[in-house]
PDB file of C-alpha atoms in Angstrom:
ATOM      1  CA  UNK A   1      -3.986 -12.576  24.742  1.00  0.00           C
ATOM      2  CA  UNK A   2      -6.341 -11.731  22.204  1.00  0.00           C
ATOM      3  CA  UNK A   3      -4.598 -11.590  18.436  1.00  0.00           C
ATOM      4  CA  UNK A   4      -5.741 -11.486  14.574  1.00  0.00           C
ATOM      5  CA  UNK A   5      -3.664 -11.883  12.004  1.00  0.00           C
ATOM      6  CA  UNK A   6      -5.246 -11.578   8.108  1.00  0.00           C
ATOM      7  CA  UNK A   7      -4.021 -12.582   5.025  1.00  0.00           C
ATOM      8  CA  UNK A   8      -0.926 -13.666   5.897  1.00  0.00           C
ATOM      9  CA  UNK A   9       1.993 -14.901   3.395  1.00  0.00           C
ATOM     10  CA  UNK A  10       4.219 -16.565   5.304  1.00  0.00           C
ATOM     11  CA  UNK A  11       7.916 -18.206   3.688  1.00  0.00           C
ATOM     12  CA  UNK A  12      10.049 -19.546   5.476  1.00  0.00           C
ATOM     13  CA  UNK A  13      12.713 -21.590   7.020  1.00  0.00           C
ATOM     14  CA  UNK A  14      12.784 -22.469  10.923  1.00  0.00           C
ATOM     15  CA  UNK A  15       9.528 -22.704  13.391  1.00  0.00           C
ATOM     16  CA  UNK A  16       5.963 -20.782  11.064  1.00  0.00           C
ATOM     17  CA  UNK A  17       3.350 -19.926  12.390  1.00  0.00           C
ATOM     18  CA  UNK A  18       0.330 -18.095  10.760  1.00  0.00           C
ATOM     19  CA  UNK A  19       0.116 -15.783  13.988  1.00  0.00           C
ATOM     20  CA  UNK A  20       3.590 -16.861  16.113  1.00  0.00           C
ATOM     21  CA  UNK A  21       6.796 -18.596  15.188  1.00  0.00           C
ATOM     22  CA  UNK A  22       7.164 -19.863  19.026  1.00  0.00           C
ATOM     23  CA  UNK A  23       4.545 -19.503  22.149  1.00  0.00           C
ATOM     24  CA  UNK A  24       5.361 -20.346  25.442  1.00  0.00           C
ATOM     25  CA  UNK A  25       1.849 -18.337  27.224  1.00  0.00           C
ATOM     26  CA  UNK A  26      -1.795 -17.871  26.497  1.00  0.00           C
ATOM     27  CA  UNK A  27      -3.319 -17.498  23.050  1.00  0.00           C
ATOM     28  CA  UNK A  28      -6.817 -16.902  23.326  1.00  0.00           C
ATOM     29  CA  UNK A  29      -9.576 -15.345  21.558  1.00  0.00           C
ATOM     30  CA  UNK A  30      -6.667 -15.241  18.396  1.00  0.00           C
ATOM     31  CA  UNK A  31      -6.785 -16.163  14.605  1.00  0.00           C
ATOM     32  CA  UNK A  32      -4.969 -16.186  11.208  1.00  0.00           C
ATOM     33  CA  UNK A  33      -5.790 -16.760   8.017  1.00  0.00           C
ATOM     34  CA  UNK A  34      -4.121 -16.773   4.779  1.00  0.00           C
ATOM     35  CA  UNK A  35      -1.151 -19.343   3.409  1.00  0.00           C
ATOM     36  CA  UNK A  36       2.146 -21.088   4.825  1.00  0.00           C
ATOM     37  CA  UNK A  37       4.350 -22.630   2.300  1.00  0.00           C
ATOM     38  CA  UNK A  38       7.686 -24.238   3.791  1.00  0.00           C
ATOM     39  CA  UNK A  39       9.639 -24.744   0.982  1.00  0.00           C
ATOM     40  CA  UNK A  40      13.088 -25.162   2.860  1.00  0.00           C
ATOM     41  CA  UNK A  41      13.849 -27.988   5.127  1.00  0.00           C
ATOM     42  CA  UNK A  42      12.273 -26.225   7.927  1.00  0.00           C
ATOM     43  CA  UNK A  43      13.954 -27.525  11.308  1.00  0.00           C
ATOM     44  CA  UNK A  44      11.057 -27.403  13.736  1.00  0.00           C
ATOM     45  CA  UNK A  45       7.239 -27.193  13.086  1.00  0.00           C
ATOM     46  CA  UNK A  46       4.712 -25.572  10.682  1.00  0.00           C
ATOM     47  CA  UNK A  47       1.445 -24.344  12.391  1.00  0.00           C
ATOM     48  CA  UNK A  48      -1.472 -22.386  10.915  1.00  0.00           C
ATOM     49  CA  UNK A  49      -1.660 -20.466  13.976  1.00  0.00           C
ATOM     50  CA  UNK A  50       1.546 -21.406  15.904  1.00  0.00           C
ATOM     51  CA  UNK A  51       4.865 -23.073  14.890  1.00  0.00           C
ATOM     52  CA  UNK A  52       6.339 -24.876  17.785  1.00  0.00           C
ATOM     53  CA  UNK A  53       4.121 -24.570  21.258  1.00  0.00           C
ATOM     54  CA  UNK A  54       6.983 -25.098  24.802  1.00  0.00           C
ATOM     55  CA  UNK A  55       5.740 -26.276  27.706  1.00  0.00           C
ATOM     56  CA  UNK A  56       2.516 -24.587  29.908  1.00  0.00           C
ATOM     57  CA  UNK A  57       1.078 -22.741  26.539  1.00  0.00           C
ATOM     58  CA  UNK A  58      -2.592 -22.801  26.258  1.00  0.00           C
ATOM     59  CA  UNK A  59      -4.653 -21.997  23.290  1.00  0.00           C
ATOM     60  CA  UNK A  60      -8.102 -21.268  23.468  1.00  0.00           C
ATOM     61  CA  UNK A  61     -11.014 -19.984  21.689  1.00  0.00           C
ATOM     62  CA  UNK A  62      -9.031 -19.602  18.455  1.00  0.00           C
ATOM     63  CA  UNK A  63      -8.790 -20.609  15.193  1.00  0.00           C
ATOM     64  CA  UNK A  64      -6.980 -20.580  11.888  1.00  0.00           C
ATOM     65  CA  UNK A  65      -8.008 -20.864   7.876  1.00  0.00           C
ATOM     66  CA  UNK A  66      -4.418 -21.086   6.767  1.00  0.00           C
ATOM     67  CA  UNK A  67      -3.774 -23.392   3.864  1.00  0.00           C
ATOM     68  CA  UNK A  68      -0.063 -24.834   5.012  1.00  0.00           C
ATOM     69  CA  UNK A  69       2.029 -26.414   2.461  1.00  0.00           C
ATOM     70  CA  UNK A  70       5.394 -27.671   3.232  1.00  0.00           C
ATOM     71  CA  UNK A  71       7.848 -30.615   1.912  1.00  0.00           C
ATOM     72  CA  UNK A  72       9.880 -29.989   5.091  1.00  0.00           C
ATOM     73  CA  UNK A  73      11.518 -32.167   7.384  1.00  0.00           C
ATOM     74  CA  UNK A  74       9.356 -30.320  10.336  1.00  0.00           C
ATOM     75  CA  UNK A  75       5.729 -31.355  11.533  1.00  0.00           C
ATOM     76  CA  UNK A  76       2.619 -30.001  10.049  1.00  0.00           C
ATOM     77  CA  UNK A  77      -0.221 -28.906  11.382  1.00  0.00           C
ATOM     78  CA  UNK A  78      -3.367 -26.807  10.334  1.00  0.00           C
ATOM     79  CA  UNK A  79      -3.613 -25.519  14.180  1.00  0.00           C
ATOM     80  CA  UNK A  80      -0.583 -26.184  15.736  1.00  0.00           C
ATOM     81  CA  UNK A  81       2.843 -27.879  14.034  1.00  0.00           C
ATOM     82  CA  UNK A  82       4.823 -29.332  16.940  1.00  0.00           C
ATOM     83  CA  UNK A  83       3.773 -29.087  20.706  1.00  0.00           C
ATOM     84  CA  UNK A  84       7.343 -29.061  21.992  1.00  0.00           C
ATOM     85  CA  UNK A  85      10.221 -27.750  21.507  1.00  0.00           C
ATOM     86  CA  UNK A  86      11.184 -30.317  19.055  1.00  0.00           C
ATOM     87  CA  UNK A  87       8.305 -29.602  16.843  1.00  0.00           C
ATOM     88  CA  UNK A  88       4.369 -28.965  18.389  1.00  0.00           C
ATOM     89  CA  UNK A  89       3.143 -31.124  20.534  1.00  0.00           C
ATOM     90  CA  UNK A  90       6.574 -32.610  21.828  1.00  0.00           C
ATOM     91  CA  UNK A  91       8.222 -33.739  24.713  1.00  0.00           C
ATOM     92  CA  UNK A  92       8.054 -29.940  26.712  1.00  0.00           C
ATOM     93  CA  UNK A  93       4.696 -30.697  28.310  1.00  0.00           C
ATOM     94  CA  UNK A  94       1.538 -30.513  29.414  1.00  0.00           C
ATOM     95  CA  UNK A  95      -0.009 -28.210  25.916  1.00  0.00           C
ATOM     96  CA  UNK A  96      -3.382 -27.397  26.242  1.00  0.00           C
ATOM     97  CA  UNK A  97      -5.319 -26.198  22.715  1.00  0.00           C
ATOM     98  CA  UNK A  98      -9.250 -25.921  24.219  1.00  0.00           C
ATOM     99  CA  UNK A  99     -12.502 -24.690  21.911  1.00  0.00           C
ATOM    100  CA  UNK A 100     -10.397 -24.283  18.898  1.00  0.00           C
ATOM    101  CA  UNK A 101     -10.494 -25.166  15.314  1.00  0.00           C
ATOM    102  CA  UNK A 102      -8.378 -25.424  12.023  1.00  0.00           C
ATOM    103  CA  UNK A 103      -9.951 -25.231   8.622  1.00  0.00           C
ATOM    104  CA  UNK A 104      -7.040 -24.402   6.197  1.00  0.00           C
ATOM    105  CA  UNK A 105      -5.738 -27.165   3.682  1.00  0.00           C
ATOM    106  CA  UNK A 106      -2.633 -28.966   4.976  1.00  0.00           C
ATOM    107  CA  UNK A 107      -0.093 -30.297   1.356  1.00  0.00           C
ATOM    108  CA  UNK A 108       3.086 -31.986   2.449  1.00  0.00           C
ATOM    109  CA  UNK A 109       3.931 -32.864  -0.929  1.00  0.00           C
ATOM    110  CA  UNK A 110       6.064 -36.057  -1.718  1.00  0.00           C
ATOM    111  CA  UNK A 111       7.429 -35.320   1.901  1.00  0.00           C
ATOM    112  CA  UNK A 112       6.576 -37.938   4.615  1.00  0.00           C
ATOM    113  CA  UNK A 113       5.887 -35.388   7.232  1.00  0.00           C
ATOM    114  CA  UNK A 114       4.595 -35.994  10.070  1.00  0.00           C
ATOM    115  CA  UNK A 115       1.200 -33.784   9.142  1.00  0.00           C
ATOM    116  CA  UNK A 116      -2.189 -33.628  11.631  1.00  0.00           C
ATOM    117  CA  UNK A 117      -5.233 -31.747  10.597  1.00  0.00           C
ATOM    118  CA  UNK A 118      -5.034 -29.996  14.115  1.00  0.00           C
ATOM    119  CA  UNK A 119      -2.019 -31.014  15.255  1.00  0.00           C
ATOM    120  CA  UNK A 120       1.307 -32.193  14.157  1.00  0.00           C
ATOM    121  CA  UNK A 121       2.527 -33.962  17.085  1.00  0.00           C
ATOM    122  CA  UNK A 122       1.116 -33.902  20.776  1.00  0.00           C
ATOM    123  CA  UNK A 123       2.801 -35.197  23.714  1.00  0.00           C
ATOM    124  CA  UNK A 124       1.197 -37.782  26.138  1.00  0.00           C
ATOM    125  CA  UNK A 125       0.577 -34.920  28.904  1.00  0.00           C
ATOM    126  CA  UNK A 126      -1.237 -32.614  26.283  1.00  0.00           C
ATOM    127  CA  UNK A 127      -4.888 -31.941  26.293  1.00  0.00           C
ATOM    128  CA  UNK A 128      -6.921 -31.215  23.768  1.00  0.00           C
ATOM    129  CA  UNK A 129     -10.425 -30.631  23.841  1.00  0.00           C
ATOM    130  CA  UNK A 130     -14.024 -29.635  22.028  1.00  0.00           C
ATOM    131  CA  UNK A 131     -11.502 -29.203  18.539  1.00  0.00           C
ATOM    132  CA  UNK A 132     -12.064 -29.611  15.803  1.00  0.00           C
ATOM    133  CA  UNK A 133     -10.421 -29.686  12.207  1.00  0.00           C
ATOM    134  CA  UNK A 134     -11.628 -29.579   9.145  1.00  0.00           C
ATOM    135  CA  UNK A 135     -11.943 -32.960   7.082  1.00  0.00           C
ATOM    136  CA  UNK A 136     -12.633 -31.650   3.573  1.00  0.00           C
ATOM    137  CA  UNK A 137      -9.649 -29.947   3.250  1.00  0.00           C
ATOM    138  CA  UNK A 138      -7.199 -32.677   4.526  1.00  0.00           C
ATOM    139  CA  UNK A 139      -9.214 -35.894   4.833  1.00  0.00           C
ATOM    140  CA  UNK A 140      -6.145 -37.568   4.610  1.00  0.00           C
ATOM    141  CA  UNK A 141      -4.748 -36.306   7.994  1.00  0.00           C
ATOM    142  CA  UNK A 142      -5.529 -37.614  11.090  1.00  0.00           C
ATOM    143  CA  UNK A 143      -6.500 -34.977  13.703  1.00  0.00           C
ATOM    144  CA  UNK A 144      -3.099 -35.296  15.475  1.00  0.00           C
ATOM    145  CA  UNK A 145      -0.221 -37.307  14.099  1.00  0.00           C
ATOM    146  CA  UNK A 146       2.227 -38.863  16.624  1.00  0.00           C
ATOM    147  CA  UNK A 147      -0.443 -38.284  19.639  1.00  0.00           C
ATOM    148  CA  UNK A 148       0.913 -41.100  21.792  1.00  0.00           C
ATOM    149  CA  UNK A 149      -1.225 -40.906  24.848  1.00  0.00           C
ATOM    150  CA  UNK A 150      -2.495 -37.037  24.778  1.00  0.00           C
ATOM    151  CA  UNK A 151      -5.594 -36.825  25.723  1.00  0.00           C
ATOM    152  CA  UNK A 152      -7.709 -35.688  23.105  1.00  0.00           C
ATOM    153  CA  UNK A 153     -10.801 -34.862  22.613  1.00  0.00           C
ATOM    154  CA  UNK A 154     -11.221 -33.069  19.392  1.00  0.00           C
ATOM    155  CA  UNK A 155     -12.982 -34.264  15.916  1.00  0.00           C
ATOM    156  CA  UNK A 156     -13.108 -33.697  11.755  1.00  0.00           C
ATOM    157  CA  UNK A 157     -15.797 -32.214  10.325  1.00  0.00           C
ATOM    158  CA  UNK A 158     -17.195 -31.431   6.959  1.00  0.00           C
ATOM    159  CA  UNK A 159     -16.534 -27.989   5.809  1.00  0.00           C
ATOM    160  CA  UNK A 160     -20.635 -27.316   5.639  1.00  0.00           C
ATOM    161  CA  UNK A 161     -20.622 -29.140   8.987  1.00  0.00           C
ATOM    162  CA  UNK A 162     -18.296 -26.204  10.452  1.00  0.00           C
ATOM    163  CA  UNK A 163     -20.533 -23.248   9.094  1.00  0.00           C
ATOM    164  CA  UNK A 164     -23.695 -21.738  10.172  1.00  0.00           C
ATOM    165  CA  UNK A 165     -26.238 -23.230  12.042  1.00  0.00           C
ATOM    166  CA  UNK A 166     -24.770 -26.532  11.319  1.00  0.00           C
ATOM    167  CA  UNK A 167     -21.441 -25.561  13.231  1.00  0.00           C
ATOM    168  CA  UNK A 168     -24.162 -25.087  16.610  1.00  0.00           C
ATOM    169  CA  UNK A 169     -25.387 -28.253  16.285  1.00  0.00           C
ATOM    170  CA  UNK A 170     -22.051 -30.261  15.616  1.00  0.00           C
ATOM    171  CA  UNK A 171     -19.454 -29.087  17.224  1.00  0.00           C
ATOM    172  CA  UNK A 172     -20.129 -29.289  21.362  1.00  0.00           C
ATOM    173  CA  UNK A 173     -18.850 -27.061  23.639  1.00  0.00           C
ATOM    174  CA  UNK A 174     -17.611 -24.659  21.054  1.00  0.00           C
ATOM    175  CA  UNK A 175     -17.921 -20.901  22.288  1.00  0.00           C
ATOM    176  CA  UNK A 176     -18.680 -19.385  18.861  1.00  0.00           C
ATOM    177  CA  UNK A 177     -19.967 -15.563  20.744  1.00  0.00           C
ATOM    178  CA  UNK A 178     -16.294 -15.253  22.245  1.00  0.00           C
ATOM    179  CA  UNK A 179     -14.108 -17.126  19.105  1.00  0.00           C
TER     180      UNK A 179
END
């Protein structure tokens, strides 16, 4: 349940993740930082902490400062790449990513990935909520590409918005003691 991974280089070709390829459980109380770079036509999706999420995974309390670069074919994400089994947030539902945050930089290159600052896809029966992503690194990204009708509650900060006692006062319902 709980998981670090530091300083990660991670090359590849199918499902990366900065801490799992694939999850189908509980992350919780989990990060990963370091660098992604995709540089094959990766099949499924490209997560700073997971790769491709299945149906009934939760994530919560974690976070990733992964800087993902990719000019894939898969979906990009700085949290999370695809959230089913056809990427991150995809048809295999409900997801649920809860009191998390990404602030690594997302480059898809000349790609027209499908690229979220949290998320790269999310279903219409996934939830997330109090997430947030950070904005200075990949203002371009929405929070969650392809969301459909997820429910989501999550928003982009500044990077000085996410630190110190700036992070307390902006991002609500965050558990910072236990992340």
């Amino acid at each position: 349940e709980q998981s670090s991974a530091q300083n990660v280089d991670v090359d590849g070709r199918d499902a990366l993740g900065g801490l799992v390829a694939f999850s189908g459980g509980t992350i919780k109380n989990s990060f990963a930082t370091g660098a992604i770079d995709a540089d094959f036509e990766v099949q499924q999706g490209v997560g700073g902490l997971v790769g491709v999420v299945d149906s009934d995974t939760s994530i919560e309390d974690s976070y990733t400062i992964i800087a993902t670069s990719g000019s894939s074919a898969g979906l990009i994400g700085g949290l999370v790449g695809d959230g089913g089994v056809a990427g991150f947030f995809g048809d295999a539902t409900p997801v649920t990513i809860e009191r998390s945050y990404a602030a690594g930089s997302i480059d898809t290159g000349d790609s027209e990935n499908e690229a979220g600052g949290l998320a790269g896809r999310a279903g219409e029966d996934d939830v997330i909520d109090d997430s947030y992503w950070d904005e200075t690194v990949g203002p371009e990204f929405p929070r969650v590409s392809g969301s459909g009708d997820a429910e989501i509650s999550a928003e982009g900060l500044s990077t000085d918005d996410m630190q110190g006692g700036e992070a307390d006062a902006n991002m609500d319902g965050f558990d910072f003691e236990n992340t």
